[in-house]
PDB file of C-alpha atoms in Angstrom:
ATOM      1  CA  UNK A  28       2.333 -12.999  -8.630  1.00  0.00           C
ATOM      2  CA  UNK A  29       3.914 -10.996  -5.669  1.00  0.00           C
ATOM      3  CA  UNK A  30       5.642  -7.791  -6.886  1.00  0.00           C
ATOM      4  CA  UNK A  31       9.164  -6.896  -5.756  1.00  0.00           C
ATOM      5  CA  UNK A  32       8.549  -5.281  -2.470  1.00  0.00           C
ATOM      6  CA  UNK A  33       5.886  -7.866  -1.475  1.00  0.00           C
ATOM      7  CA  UNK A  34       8.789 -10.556  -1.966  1.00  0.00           C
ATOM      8  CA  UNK A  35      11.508  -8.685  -0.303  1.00  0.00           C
ATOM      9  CA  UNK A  36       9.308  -8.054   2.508  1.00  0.00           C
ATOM     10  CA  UNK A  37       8.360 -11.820   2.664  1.00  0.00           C
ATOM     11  CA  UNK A  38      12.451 -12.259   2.807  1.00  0.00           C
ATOM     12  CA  UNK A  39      12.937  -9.596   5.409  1.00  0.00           C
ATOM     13  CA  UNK A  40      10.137 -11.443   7.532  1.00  0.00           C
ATOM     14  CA  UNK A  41      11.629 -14.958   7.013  1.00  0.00           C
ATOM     15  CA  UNK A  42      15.331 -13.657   7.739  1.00  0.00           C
ATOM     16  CA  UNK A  43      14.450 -12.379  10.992  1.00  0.00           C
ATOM     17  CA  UNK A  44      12.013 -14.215  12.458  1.00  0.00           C
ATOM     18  CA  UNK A  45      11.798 -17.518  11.276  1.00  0.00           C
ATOM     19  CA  UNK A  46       7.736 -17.518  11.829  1.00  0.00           C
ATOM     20  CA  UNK A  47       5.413 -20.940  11.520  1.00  0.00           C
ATOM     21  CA  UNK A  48       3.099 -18.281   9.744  1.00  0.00           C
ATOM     22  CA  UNK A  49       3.565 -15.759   7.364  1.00  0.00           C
ATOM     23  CA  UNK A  50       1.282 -14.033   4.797  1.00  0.00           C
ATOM     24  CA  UNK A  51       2.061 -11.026   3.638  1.00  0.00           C
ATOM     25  CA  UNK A  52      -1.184  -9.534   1.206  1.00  0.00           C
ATOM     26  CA  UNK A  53      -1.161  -7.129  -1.087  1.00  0.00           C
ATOM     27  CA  UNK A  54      -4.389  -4.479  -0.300  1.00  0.00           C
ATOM     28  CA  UNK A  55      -3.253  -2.039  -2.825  1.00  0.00           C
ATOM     29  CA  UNK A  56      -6.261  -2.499  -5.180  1.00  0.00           C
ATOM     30  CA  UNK A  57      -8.715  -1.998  -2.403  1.00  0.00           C
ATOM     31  CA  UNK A  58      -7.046   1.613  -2.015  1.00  0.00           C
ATOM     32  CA  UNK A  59      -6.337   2.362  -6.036  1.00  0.00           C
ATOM     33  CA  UNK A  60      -6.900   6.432  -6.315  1.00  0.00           C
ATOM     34  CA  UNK A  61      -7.084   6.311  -2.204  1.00  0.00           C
ATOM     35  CA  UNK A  62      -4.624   8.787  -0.462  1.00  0.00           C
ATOM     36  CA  UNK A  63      -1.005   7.208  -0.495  1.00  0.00           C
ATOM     37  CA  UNK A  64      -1.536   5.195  -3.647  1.00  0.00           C
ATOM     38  CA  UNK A  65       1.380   5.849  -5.617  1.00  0.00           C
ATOM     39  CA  UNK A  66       0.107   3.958  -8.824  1.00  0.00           C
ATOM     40  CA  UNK A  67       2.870   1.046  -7.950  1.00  0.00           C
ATOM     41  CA  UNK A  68       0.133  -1.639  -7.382  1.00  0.00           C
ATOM     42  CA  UNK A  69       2.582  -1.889  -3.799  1.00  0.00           C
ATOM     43  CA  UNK A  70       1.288   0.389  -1.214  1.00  0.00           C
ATOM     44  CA  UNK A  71      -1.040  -1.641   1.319  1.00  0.00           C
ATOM     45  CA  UNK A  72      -0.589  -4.191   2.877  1.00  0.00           C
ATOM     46  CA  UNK A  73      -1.642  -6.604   5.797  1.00  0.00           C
ATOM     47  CA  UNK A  74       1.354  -9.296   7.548  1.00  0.00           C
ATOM     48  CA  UNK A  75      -0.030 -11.755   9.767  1.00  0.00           C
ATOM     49  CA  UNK A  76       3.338 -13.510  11.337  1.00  0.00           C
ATOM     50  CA  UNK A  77       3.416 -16.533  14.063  1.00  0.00           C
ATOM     51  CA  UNK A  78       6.582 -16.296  15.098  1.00  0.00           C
ATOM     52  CA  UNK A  79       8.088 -18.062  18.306  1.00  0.00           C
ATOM     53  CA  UNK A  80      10.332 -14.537  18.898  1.00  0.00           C
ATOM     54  CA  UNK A  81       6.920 -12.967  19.906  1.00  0.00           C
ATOM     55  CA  UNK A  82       6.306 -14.923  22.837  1.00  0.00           C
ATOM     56  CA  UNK A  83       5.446 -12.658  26.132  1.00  0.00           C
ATOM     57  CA  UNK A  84       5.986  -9.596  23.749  1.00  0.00           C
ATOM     58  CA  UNK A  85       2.818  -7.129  23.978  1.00  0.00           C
ATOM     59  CA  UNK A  86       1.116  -6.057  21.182  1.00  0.00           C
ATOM     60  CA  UNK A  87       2.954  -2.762  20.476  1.00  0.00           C
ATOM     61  CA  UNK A  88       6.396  -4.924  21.168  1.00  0.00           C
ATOM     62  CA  UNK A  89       5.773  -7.454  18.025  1.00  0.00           C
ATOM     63  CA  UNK A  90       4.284  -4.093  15.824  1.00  0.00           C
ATOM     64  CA  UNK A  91       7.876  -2.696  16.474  1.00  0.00           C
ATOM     65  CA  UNK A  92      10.109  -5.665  15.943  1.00  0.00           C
ATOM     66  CA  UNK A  93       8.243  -6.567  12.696  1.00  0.00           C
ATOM     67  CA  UNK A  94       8.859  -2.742  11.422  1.00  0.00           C
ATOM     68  CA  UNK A  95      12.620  -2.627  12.745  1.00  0.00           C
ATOM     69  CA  UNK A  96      12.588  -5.814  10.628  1.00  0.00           C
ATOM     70  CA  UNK A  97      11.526  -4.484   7.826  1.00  0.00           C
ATOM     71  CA  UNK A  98      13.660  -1.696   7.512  1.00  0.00           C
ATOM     72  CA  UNK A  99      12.575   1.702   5.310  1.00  0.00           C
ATOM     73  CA  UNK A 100       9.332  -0.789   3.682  1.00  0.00           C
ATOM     74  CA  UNK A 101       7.390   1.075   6.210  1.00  0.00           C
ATOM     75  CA  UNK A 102       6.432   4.701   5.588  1.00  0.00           C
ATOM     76  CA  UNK A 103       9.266   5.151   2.821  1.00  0.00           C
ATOM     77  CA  UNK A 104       8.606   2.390   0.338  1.00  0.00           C
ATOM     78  CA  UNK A 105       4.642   1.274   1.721  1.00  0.00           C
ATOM     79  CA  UNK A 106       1.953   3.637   2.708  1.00  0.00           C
ATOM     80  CA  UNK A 107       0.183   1.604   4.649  1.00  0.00           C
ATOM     81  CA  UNK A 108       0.979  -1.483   6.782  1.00  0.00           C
ATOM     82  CA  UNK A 109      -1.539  -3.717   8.970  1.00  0.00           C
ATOM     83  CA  UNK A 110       0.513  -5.812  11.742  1.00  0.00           C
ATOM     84  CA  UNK A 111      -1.428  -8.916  13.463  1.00  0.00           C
ATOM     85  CA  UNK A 112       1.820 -10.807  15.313  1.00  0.00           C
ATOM     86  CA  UNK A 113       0.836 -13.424  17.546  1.00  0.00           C
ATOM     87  CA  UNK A 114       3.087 -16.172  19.034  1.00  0.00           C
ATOM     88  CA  UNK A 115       2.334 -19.947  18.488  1.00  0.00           C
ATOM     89  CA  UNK A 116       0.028 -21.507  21.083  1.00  0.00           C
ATOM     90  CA  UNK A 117       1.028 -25.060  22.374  1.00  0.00           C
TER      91      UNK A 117
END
């Protein structure tokens, strides 16, 4: 079961992008007594996003709009966040 900032990050995604993909995963456990593990269970993780708002964004673009997105998740809330934000292919 995803814990509460997993889900509100899921929300956060879904709010602003609308994306034909989304999985937001929990890496926490493969970082448990790792530097920024704050015991939560919550402090890695990987979103993969296909959203059409990507489209002719560069890399660094969709890594920005994704964290703008999520608001203080990133570096307040979540130690560690892995981006892969593509755009869907016709």
């Amino acid at each position: 079961m995803a814990g509460p900032v997993q889900q509100e990050m899921e929300r956060l995604l879904k709010e602003a992008f609308s994306p034909t993909r989304l999985d937001v995963v929990n890496d926490s456990a493969k970082h448990a007594g790792h530097s920024g593990d704050d015991g939560s269970g919550e402090s890695h993780f990987t979103v993969v996003i296909e959203a059409p708002a990507f489209a002719d964004k560069s890399r660094l673009e969709r890594q920005r709009m994704v964290n703008r997105a999520l608001g203080d998740i990133p570096g307040e809330r979540v130690h560690a966040l892995a981006i892969q934000a593509s755009a869907p292919t016709s």
